[in-house]
PDB file of N, CA and C in Angstrom:
ATOM      1  N   CYS I 223     -24.992  -0.658  42.422  1.00 51.00           N
ATOM      2  CA  CYS I 223     -25.552  -0.202  41.157  1.00 51.00           C
ATOM      3  C   CYS I 223     -24.844   1.067  40.726  1.00 51.00           C
ATOM      4  N   LYS I 224     -24.690   1.201  39.442  1.00 65.00           N
ATOM      5  CA  LYS I 224     -24.060   2.411  38.899  1.00 65.00           C
ATOM      6  C   LYS I 224     -25.124   3.467  38.666  1.00 65.00           C
ATOM      7  N   GLN I 225     -24.699   4.677  38.823  1.00 70.00           N
ATOM      8  CA  GLN I 225     -25.584   5.808  38.553  1.00 70.00           C
ATOM      9  C   GLN I 225     -25.691   5.977  37.034  1.00 70.00           C
ATOM     10  N   PRO I 226     -26.847   6.358  36.521  1.00 72.00           N
ATOM     11  CA  PRO I 226     -26.953   6.635  35.084  1.00 72.00           C
ATOM     12  C   PRO I 226     -26.092   7.842  34.732  1.00 72.00           C
ATOM     13  N   PRO I 227     -25.595   7.916  33.495  1.00 69.00           N
ATOM     14  CA  PRO I 227     -24.742   9.049  33.124  1.00 69.00           C
ATOM     15  C   PRO I 227     -25.515  10.364  33.191  1.00 69.00           C
ATOM     16  N   SER I 228     -24.754  11.409  33.478  1.00 76.00           N
ATOM     17  CA  SER I 228     -25.381  12.729  33.558  1.00 76.00           C
ATOM     18  C   SER I 228     -25.823  13.173  32.168  1.00 76.00           C
ATOM     19  N   ASP I 229     -26.651  14.203  32.126  1.00 78.00           N
ATOM     20  CA  ASP I 229     -27.165  14.698  30.846  1.00 78.00           C
ATOM     21  C   ASP I 229     -26.054  15.188  29.937  1.00 78.00           C
ATOM     22  N   SER I 230     -25.032  15.826  30.507  1.00 79.00           N
ATOM     23  CA  SER I 230     -23.942  16.340  29.667  1.00 79.00           C
ATOM     24  C   SER I 230     -23.158  15.189  29.035  1.00 79.00           C
ATOM     25  N   ILE I 231     -22.890  14.152  29.820  1.00 75.00           N
ATOM     26  CA  ILE I 231     -22.162  12.998  29.275  1.00 75.00           C
ATOM     27  C   ILE I 231     -23.025  12.285  28.237  1.00 75.00           C
ATOM     28  N   ARG I 232     -24.297  12.137  28.523  1.00 72.00           N
ATOM     29  CA  ARG I 232     -25.204  11.480  27.587  1.00 72.00           C
ATOM     30  C   ARG I 232     -25.261  12.240  26.262  1.00 72.00           C
ATOM     31  N   SER I 233     -25.297  13.577  26.306  1.00 75.00           N
ATOM     32  CA  SER I 233     -25.354  14.364  25.069  1.00 75.00           C
ATOM     33  C   SER I 233     -24.046  14.242  24.292  1.00 75.00           C
ATOM     34  N   GLU I 234     -22.908  14.161  25.002  1.00 73.00           N
ATOM     35  CA  GLU I 234     -21.620  13.976  24.307  1.00 73.00           C
ATOM     36  C   GLU I 234     -21.576  12.619  23.619  1.00 73.00           C
ATOM     37  N   ILE I 235     -22.043  11.577  24.306  1.00 71.00           N
ATOM     38  CA  ILE I 235     -22.054  10.231  23.714  1.00 71.00           C
ATOM     39  C   ILE I 235     -22.965  10.208  22.487  1.00 71.00           C
ATOM     40  N   GLU I 236     -24.129  10.783  22.591  1.00 69.00           N
ATOM     41  CA  GLU I 236     -25.051  10.820  21.459  1.00 69.00           C
ATOM     42  C   GLU I 236     -24.447  11.602  20.297  1.00 69.00           C
ATOM     43  N   GLY I 237     -23.716  12.669  20.597  1.00 68.00           N
ATOM     44  CA  GLY I 237     -23.050  13.435  19.542  1.00 68.00           C
ATOM     45  C   GLY I 237     -22.007  12.611  18.818  1.00 68.00           C
ATOM     46  N   LEU I 238     -21.275  11.814  19.580  1.00 65.00           N
ATOM     47  CA  LEU I 238     -20.264  10.952  18.951  1.00 65.00           C
ATOM     48  C   LEU I 238     -20.908   9.873  18.092  1.00 65.00           C
ATOM     49  N   VAL I 239     -21.982   9.303  18.573  1.00 60.00           N
ATOM     50  CA  VAL I 239     -22.657   8.249  17.823  1.00 60.00           C
ATOM     51  C   VAL I 239     -23.303   8.798  16.562  1.00 60.00           C
ATOM     52  N   LYS I 240     -23.879   9.991  16.651  1.00 60.00           N
ATOM     53  CA  LYS I 240     -24.591  10.561  15.504  1.00 60.00           C
ATOM     54  C   LYS I 240     -23.654  11.103  14.436  1.00 60.00           C
ATOM     55  N   SER I 241     -22.426  11.429  14.814  1.00 58.00           N
ATOM     56  CA  SER I 241     -21.520  12.008  13.813  1.00 58.00           C
ATOM     57  C   SER I 241     -21.153  10.940  12.795  1.00 58.00           C
ATOM     58  N   SER I 242     -21.779  11.018  11.653  1.00 56.00           N
ATOM     59  CA  SER I 242     -21.527  10.035  10.610  1.00 56.00           C
ATOM     60  C   SER I 242     -20.639  10.607   9.516  1.00 56.00           C
ATOM     61  N   GLN I 243     -20.138  11.779   9.704  1.00 57.00           N
ATOM     62  CA  GLN I 243     -19.254  12.402   8.733  1.00 57.00           C
ATOM     63  C   GLN I 243     -17.825  11.931   8.988  1.00 57.00           C
ATOM     64  N   PRO I 244     -17.296  11.053   8.150  1.00 56.00           N
ATOM     65  CA  PRO I 244     -15.891  10.666   8.336  1.00 56.00           C
ATOM     66  C   PRO I 244     -14.989  11.823   7.921  1.00 56.00           C
ATOM     67  N   ASP I 245     -13.841  11.900   8.555  1.00 61.00           N
ATOM     68  CA  ASP I 245     -12.932  12.960   8.136  1.00 61.00           C
ATOM     69  C   ASP I 245     -12.428  12.657   6.735  1.00 61.00           C
ATOM     70  N   SER I 246     -11.963  13.668   6.068  1.00 63.00           N
ATOM     71  CA  SER I 246     -11.621  13.540   4.644  1.00 63.00           C
ATOM     72  C   SER I 246     -10.500  12.536   4.397  1.00 63.00           C
ATOM     73  N   GLU I 247      -9.522  12.482   5.286  1.00 64.00           N
ATOM     74  CA  GLU I 247      -8.407  11.558   5.107  1.00 64.00           C
ATOM     75  C   GLU I 247      -8.883  10.112   5.224  1.00 64.00           C
ATOM     76  N   ALA I 248      -9.743   9.837   6.195  1.00 64.00           N
ATOM     77  CA  ALA I 248     -10.281   8.479   6.355  1.00 64.00           C
ATOM     78  C   ALA I 248     -11.123   8.093   5.140  1.00 64.00           C
ATOM     79  N   ALA I 249     -11.860   9.053   4.601  1.00 62.00           N
ATOM     80  CA  ALA I 249     -12.683   8.767   3.427  1.00 62.00           C
ATOM     81  C   ALA I 249     -11.803   8.421   2.228  1.00 62.00           C
ATOM     82  N   LEU I 250     -10.671   9.106   2.085  1.00 63.00           N
ATOM     83  CA  LEU I 250      -9.757   8.802   0.982  1.00 63.00           C
ATOM     84  C   LEU I 250      -9.185   7.393   1.128  1.00 63.00           C
ATOM     85  N   TRP I 251      -8.799   7.030   2.333  1.00 65.00           N
ATOM     86  CA  TRP I 251      -8.263   5.692   2.557  1.00 65.00           C
ATOM     87  C   TRP I 251      -9.320   4.633   2.272  1.00 65.00           C
ATOM     88  N   ALA I 252     -10.551   4.906   2.648  1.00 65.00           N
ATOM     89  CA  ALA I 252     -11.620   3.932   2.439  1.00 65.00           C
ATOM     90  C   ALA I 252     -11.908   3.709   0.960  1.00 65.00           C
ATOM     91  N   GLU I 253     -11.620   4.691   0.130  1.00 70.00           N
ATOM     92  CA  GLU I 253     -11.872   4.553  -1.302  1.00 70.00           C
ATOM     93  C   GLU I 253     -10.727   3.862  -2.038  1.00 70.00           C
ATOM     94  N   ASP I 254      -9.562   3.796  -1.446  1.00 69.00           N
ATOM     95  CA  ASP I 254      -8.385   3.241  -2.114  1.00 69.00           C
ATOM     96  C   ASP I 254      -8.296   1.734  -1.845  1.00 69.00           C
ATOM     97  N   GLU I 255      -8.413   0.940  -2.886  1.00 75.00           N
ATOM     98  CA  GLU I 255      -8.386  -0.519  -2.762  1.00 75.00           C
ATOM     99  C   GLU I 255      -7.021  -1.023  -2.275  1.00 75.00           C
ATOM    100  N   ARG I 256      -5.963  -0.296  -2.604  1.00 78.00           N
ATOM    101  CA  ARG I 256      -4.613  -0.707  -2.183  1.00 78.00           C
ATOM    102  C   ARG I 256      -4.490  -0.717  -0.664  1.00 78.00           C
ATOM    103  N   PHE I 257      -5.205   0.189  -0.011  1.00 76.00           N
ATOM    104  CA  PHE I 257      -5.187   0.235   1.448  1.00 76.00           C
ATOM    105  C   PHE I 257      -5.718  -1.076   2.028  1.00 76.00           C
ATOM    106  N   PHE I 258      -6.843  -1.542   1.494  1.00 77.00           N
ATOM    107  CA  PHE I 258      -7.424  -2.784   1.990  1.00 77.00           C
ATOM    108  C   PHE I 258      -6.540  -3.985   1.678  1.00 77.00           C
ATOM    109  N   GLN I 259      -5.897  -3.971   0.522  1.00 81.00           N
ATOM    110  CA  GLN I 259      -4.974  -5.056   0.178  1.00 81.00           C
ATOM    111  C   GLN I 259      -3.780  -5.063   1.129  1.00 81.00           C
ATOM    112  N   ALA I 260      -3.254  -3.886   1.422  1.00 82.00           N
ATOM    113  CA  ALA I 260      -2.110  -3.794   2.329  1.00 82.00           C
ATOM    114  C   ALA I 260      -2.496  -4.267   3.728  1.00 82.00           C
ATOM    115  N   VAL I 261      -3.661  -3.870   4.189  1.00 81.00           N
ATOM    116  CA  VAL I 261      -4.113  -4.301   5.513  1.00 81.00           C
ATOM    117  C   VAL I 261      -4.325  -5.820   5.529  1.00 81.00           C
ATOM    118  N   ALA I 262      -4.917  -6.366   4.475  1.00 85.00           N
ATOM    119  CA  ALA I 262      -5.144  -7.808   4.402  1.00 85.00           C
ATOM    120  C   ALA I 262      -3.809  -8.565   4.405  1.00 85.00           C
ATOM    121  N   GLN I 263      -2.817  -8.058   3.674  1.00 90.00           N
ATOM    122  CA  GLN I 263      -1.502  -8.699   3.658  1.00 90.00           C
ATOM    123  C   GLN I 263      -0.845  -8.628   5.032  1.00 90.00           C
ATOM    124  N   TRP I 264      -0.968  -7.466   5.659  1.00 89.00           N
ATOM    125  CA  TRP I 264      -0.382  -7.312   6.991  1.00 89.00           C
ATOM    126  C   TRP I 264      -1.048  -8.276   7.973  1.00 89.00           C
ATOM    127  N   LEU I 265      -2.372  -8.378   7.933  1.00 90.00           N
ATOM    128  CA  LEU I 265      -3.087  -9.287   8.832  1.00 90.00           C
ATOM    129  C   LEU I 265      -2.691 -10.739   8.577  1.00 90.00           C
ATOM    130  N   ASP I 266      -2.500 -11.102   7.314  1.00 91.00           N
ATOM    131  CA  ASP I 266      -2.084 -12.461   6.977  1.00 91.00           C
ATOM    132  C   ASP I 266      -0.688 -12.745   7.520  1.00 91.00           C
ATOM    133  N   ARG I 267       0.239 -11.795   7.346  1.00 93.00           N
ATOM    134  CA  ARG I 267       1.591 -11.974   7.884  1.00 93.00           C
ATOM    135  C   ARG I 267       1.570 -12.059   9.404  1.00 93.00           C
ATOM    136  N   GLU I 268       0.737 -11.253  10.040  1.00 93.00           N
ATOM    137  CA  GLU I 268       0.648 -11.276  11.499  1.00 93.00           C
ATOM    138  C   GLU I 268       0.084 -12.615  11.983  1.00 93.00           C
ATOM    139  N   ARG I 269      -0.918 -13.145  11.279  1.00 93.00           N
ATOM    140  CA  ARG I 269      -1.472 -14.442  11.643  1.00 93.00           C
ATOM    141  C   ARG I 269      -0.419 -15.537  11.504  1.00 93.00           C
ATOM    142  N   LYS I 270       0.343 -15.503  10.400  1.00 94.00           N
ATOM    143  CA  LYS I 270       1.394 -16.497  10.196  1.00 94.00           C
ATOM    144  C   LYS I 270       2.478 -16.377  11.269  1.00 94.00           C
ATOM    145  N   ARG I 271       2.798 -15.144  11.656  1.00 94.00           N
ATOM    146  CA  ARG I 271       3.802 -14.929  12.708  1.00 94.00           C
ATOM    147  C   ARG I 271       3.313 -15.509  14.027  1.00 94.00           C
ATOM    148  N   GLN I 272       2.042 -15.296  14.349  1.00 94.00           N
ATOM    149  CA  GLN I 272       1.479 -15.826  15.592  1.00 94.00           C
ATOM    150  C   GLN I 272       1.491 -17.359  15.586  1.00 94.00           C
ATOM    151  N   VAL I 273       1.176 -17.960  14.434  1.00 95.00           N
ATOM    152  CA  VAL I 273       1.204 -19.427  14.321  1.00 95.00           C
ATOM    153  C   VAL I 273       2.637 -19.929  14.508  1.00 95.00           C
ATOM    154  N   ALA I 274       3.606 -19.247  13.904  1.00 95.00           N
ATOM    155  CA  ALA I 274       5.008 -19.653  14.034  1.00 95.00           C
ATOM    156  C   ALA I 274       5.477 -19.549  15.486  1.00 95.00           C
ATOM    157  N   ILE I 275       5.084 -18.484  16.176  1.00 95.00           N
ATOM    158  CA  ILE I 275       5.450 -18.325  17.583  1.00 95.00           C
ATOM    159  C   ILE I 275       4.825 -19.438  18.419  1.00 95.00           C
ATOM    160  N   HIS I 276       3.569 -19.746  18.151  1.00 96.00           N
ATOM    161  CA  HIS I 276       2.894 -20.819  18.877  1.00 96.00           C
ATOM    162  C   HIS I 276       3.595 -22.152  18.644  1.00 96.00           C
ATOM    163  N   ASP I 277       3.944 -22.438  17.391  1.00 96.00           N
ATOM    164  CA  ASP I 277       4.636 -23.691  17.069  1.00 96.00           C
ATOM    165  C   ASP I 277       6.002 -23.765  17.757  1.00 96.00           C
ATOM    166  N   LEU I 278       6.736 -22.653  17.751  1.00 96.00           N
ATOM    167  CA  LEU I 278       8.048 -22.637  18.405  1.00 96.00           C
ATOM    168  C   LEU I 278       7.919 -22.859  19.908  1.00 96.00           C
ATOM    169  N   ASN I 279       6.935 -22.249  20.523  1.00 96.00           N
ATOM    170  CA  ASN I 279       6.723 -22.466  21.951  1.00 96.00           C
ATOM    171  C   ASN I 279       6.401 -23.923  22.242  1.00 96.00           C
ATOM    172  N   PHE I 280       5.579 -24.538  21.387  1.00 96.00           N
ATOM    173  CA  PHE I 280       5.260 -25.955  21.555  1.00 96.00           C
ATOM    174  C   PHE I 280       6.527 -26.802  21.459  1.00 96.00           C
ATOM    175  N   LEU I 281       7.352 -26.543  20.445  1.00 96.00           N
ATOM    176  CA  LEU I 281       8.579 -27.320  20.268  1.00 96.00           C
ATOM    177  C   LEU I 281       9.551 -27.112  21.430  1.00 96.00           C
ATOM    178  N   LEU I 282       9.658 -25.879  21.912  1.00 96.00           N
ATOM    179  CA  LEU I 282      10.539 -25.619  23.050  1.00 96.00           C
ATOM    180  C   LEU I 282      10.066 -26.353  24.300  1.00 96.00           C
ATOM    181  N   ASN I 283       8.765 -26.350  24.536  1.00 96.00           N
ATOM    182  CA  ASN I 283       8.237 -27.061  25.701  1.00 96.00           C
ATOM    183  C   ASN I 283       8.463 -28.565  25.577  1.00 96.00           C
ATOM    184  N   ALA I 284       8.266 -29.112  24.368  1.00 96.00           N
ATOM    185  CA  ALA I 284       8.511 -30.540  24.153  1.00 96.00           C
ATOM    186  C   ALA I 284       9.984 -30.875  24.371  1.00 96.00           C
ATOM    187  N   ARG I 285      10.861 -29.998  23.905  1.00 97.00           N
ATOM    188  CA  ARG I 285      12.311 -30.208  24.087  1.00 97.00           C
ATOM    189  C   ARG I 285      12.663 -30.185  25.572  1.00 97.00           C
ATOM    190  N   GLU I 286      12.096 -29.249  26.304  1.00 96.00           N
ATOM    191  CA  GLU I 286      12.368 -29.172  27.737  1.00 96.00           C
ATOM    192  C   GLU I 286      11.899 -30.442  28.455  1.00 96.00           C
ATOM    193  N   GLU I 287      10.769 -30.988  28.051  1.00 96.00           N
ATOM    194  CA  GLU I 287      10.292 -32.237  28.643  1.00 96.00           C
ATOM    195  C   GLU I 287      11.276 -33.371  28.368  1.00 96.00           C
ATOM    196  N   LEU I 288      11.751 -33.463  27.124  1.00 97.00           N
ATOM    197  CA  LEU I 288      12.708 -34.524  26.780  1.00 97.00           C
ATOM    198  C   LEU I 288      14.017 -34.365  27.539  1.00 97.00           C
ATOM    199  N   VAL I 289      14.477 -33.145  27.672  1.00 97.00           N
ATOM    200  CA  VAL I 289      15.711 -32.905  28.430  1.00 97.00           C
ATOM    201  C   VAL I 289      15.519 -33.349  29.881  1.00 97.00           C
ATOM    202  N   GLY I 290      14.360 -33.036  30.446  1.00 96.00           N
ATOM    203  CA  GLY I 290      14.081 -33.461  31.815  1.00 96.00           C
ATOM    204  C   GLY I 290      14.060 -34.971  31.949  1.00 96.00           C
ATOM    205  N   ILE I 291      13.456 -35.655  30.988  1.00 96.00           N
ATOM    206  CA  ILE I 291      13.420 -37.127  31.014  1.00 96.00           C
ATOM    207  C   ILE I 291      14.828 -37.690  30.928  1.00 96.00           C
ATOM    208  N   LEU I 292      15.637 -37.138  30.025  1.00 95.00           N
ATOM    209  CA  LEU I 292      17.017 -37.625  29.886  1.00 95.00           C
ATOM    210  C   LEU I 292      17.838 -37.344  31.138  1.00 95.00           C
ATOM    211  N   GLU I 293      17.649 -36.188  31.755  1.00 95.00           N
ATOM    212  CA  GLU I 293      18.375 -35.882  32.991  1.00 95.00           C
ATOM    213  C   GLU I 293      17.989 -36.862  34.098  1.00 95.00           C
ATOM    214  N   ASN I 294      16.706 -37.181  34.201  1.00 95.00           N
ATOM    215  CA  ASN I 294      16.263 -38.155  35.205  1.00 95.00           C
ATOM    216  C   ASN I 294      16.860 -39.526  34.933  1.00 95.00           C
ATOM    217  N   GLU I 295      16.921 -39.929  33.671  1.00 91.00           N
ATOM    218  CA  GLU I 295      17.485 -41.233  33.320  1.00 91.00           C
ATOM    219  C   GLU I 295      18.980 -41.276  33.627  1.00 91.00           C
ATOM    220  N   ILE I 296      19.672 -40.200  33.324  1.00 89.00           N
ATOM    221  CA  ILE I 296      21.112 -40.156  33.631  1.00 89.00           C
ATOM    222  C   ILE I 296      21.332 -40.221  35.141  1.00 89.00           C
ATOM    223  N   GLU I 297      20.513 -39.501  35.880  1.00 90.00           N
ATOM    224  CA  GLU I 297      20.645 -39.538  37.345  1.00 90.00           C
ATOM    225  C   GLU I 297      20.355 -40.940  37.882  1.00 90.00           C
ATOM    226  N   ARG I 298      19.330 -41.604  37.329  1.00 87.00           N
ATOM    227  CA  ARG I 298      19.007 -42.969  37.750  1.00 87.00           C
ATOM    228  C   ARG I 298      20.162 -43.918  37.452  1.00 87.00           C
ATOM    229  N   LEU I 299      20.761 -43.763  36.265  1.00 81.00           N
ATOM    230  CA  LEU I 299      21.888 -44.625  35.894  1.00 81.00           C
ATOM    231  C   LEU I 299      23.106 -44.349  36.772  1.00 81.00           C
ATOM    232  N   ASN I 300      23.304 -43.112  37.137  1.00 81.00           N
ATOM    233  CA  ASN I 300      24.442 -42.777  38.002  1.00 81.00           C
ATOM    234  C   ASN I 300      24.274 -43.363  39.403  1.00 81.00           C
ATOM    235  N   ARG I 301      23.046 -43.585  39.844  1.00 83.00           N
ATOM    236  CA  ARG I 301      22.813 -44.172  41.168  1.00 83.00           C
ATOM    237  C   ARG I 301      22.990 -45.687  41.164  1.00 83.00           C
ATOM    238  N   LEU I 302      22.929 -46.313  39.989  1.00 78.00           N
ATOM    239  CA  LEU I 302      23.079 -47.771  39.920  1.00 78.00           C
ATOM    240  C   LEU I 302      24.533 -48.167  40.148  1.00 78.00           C
ATOM    241  N   PRO I 303      24.746 -49.287  40.835  1.00 81.00           N
ATOM    242  CA  PRO I 303      26.120 -49.798  40.899  1.00 81.00           C
ATOM    243  C   PRO I 303      26.554 -50.214  39.491  1.00 81.00           C
ATOM    244  N   LEU I 304      27.815 -50.132  39.229  1.00 82.00           N
ATOM    245  CA  LEU I 304      28.343 -50.403  37.897  1.00 82.00           C
ATOM    246  C   LEU I 304      28.016 -51.816  37.433  1.00 82.00           C
ATOM    247  N   TRP I 305      28.074 -52.805  38.300  1.00 81.00           N
ATOM    248  CA  TRP I 305      27.814 -54.184  37.874  1.00 81.00           C
ATOM    249  C   TRP I 305      26.370 -54.373  37.434  1.00 81.00           C
ATOM    250  N   LYS I 306      25.404 -53.677  38.099  1.00 82.00           N
ATOM    251  CA  LYS I 306      24.006 -53.782  37.671  1.00 82.00           C
ATOM    252  C   LYS I 306      23.824 -53.164  36.285  1.00 82.00           C
ATOM    253  N   PHE I 307      24.470 -52.026  36.086  1.00 79.00           N
ATOM    254  CA  PHE I 307      24.378 -51.356  34.792  1.00 79.00           C
ATOM    255  C   PHE I 307      24.941 -52.252  33.695  1.00 79.00           C
ATOM    256  N   ALA I 308      26.118 -52.849  33.950  1.00 84.00           N
ATOM    257  CA  ALA I 308      26.752 -53.729  32.957  1.00 84.00           C
ATOM    258  C   ALA I 308      25.889 -54.960  32.701  1.00 84.00           C
ATOM    259  N   ALA I 309      25.284 -55.513  33.730  1.00 86.00           N
ATOM    260  CA  ALA I 309      24.448 -56.703  33.559  1.00 86.00           C
ATOM    261  C   ALA I 309      23.224 -56.375  32.710  1.00 86.00           C
ATOM    262  N   ARG I 310      22.610 -55.251  32.933  1.00 85.00           N
ATOM    263  CA  ARG I 310      21.457 -54.866  32.112  1.00 85.00           C
ATOM    264  C   ARG I 310      21.853 -54.677  30.652  1.00 85.00           C
ATOM    265  N   ARG I 311      22.977 -54.031  30.441  1.00 85.00           N
ATOM    266  CA  ARG I 311      23.428 -53.824  29.058  1.00 85.00           C
ATOM    267  C   ARG I 311      23.711 -55.156  28.381  1.00 85.00           C
ATOM    268  N   LEU I 312      24.342 -56.066  29.092  1.00 87.00           N
ATOM    269  CA  LEU I 312      24.646 -57.374  28.510  1.00 87.00           C
ATOM    270  C   LEU I 312      23.359 -58.139  28.206  1.00 87.00           C
ATOM    271  N   ARG I 313      22.378 -58.084  29.112  1.00 88.00           N
ATOM    272  CA  ARG I 313      21.107 -58.761  28.858  1.00 88.00           C
ATOM    273  C   ARG I 313      20.452 -58.221  27.591  1.00 88.00           C
ATOM    274  N   ARG I 314      20.437 -56.943  27.457  1.00 87.00           N
ATOM    275  CA  ARG I 314      19.854 -56.339  26.252  1.00 87.00           C
ATOM    276  C   ARG I 314      20.631 -56.759  25.007  1.00 87.00           C
ATOM    277  N   TRP I 315      21.939 -56.775  25.129  1.00 86.00           N
ATOM    278  CA  TRP I 315      22.773 -57.110  23.982  1.00 86.00           C
ATOM    279  C   TRP I 315      22.549 -58.554  23.562  1.00 86.00           C
ATOM    280  N   PHE I 316      22.479 -59.468  24.538  1.00 86.00           N
ATOM    281  CA  PHE I 316      22.245 -60.876  24.215  1.00 86.00           C
ATOM    282  C   PHE I 316      20.832 -61.100  23.666  1.00 86.00           C
ATOM    283  N   LYS I 317      19.887 -60.343  24.153  1.00 81.00           N
ATOM    284  CA  LYS I 317      18.506 -60.484  23.690  1.00 81.00           C
ATOM    285  C   LYS I 317      18.393 -60.108  22.209  1.00 81.00           C
ATOM    286  N   HIS I 318      19.137 -59.114  21.786  1.00 77.00           N
ATOM    287  CA  HIS I 318      19.060 -58.621  20.403  1.00 77.00           C
ATOM    288  C   HIS I 318      20.127 -59.221  19.497  1.00 77.00           C
ATOM    289  N   ALA I 319      21.049 -59.978  20.052  1.00 70.00           N
ATOM    290  CA  ALA I 319      22.120 -60.574  19.236  1.00 70.00           C
ATOM    291  C   ALA I 319      21.559 -61.752  18.442  1.00 70.00           C
ATOM    292  N   PRO I 320      22.076 -61.989  17.229  1.00 65.00           N
ATOM    293  CA  PRO I 320      21.588 -63.120  16.408  1.00 65.00           C
ATOM    294  C   PRO I 320      22.000 -64.468  16.920  1.00 65.00           C
TER     295      PRO I 320
END
């Protein structure tokens, strides 16, 4: 169990919570509508950037999977004797030929 905060810490916390006087610079920013528009635009751009990064990561992972599949297929084909490979190709070719 944690000890309750000391009286000095408790009074400091209460002082921070009770201070409702914003500093003058913050009050000026809060009154300016352009500030909120700029923040909204920045947040929108940041959201779009995060979506783009997520999409790129998805595409990169999908590409890596395809590369792995192709590497496995090439390795499998390299292990086949040449006559088996040629016979399979010919079977496919005859199957699709008119």
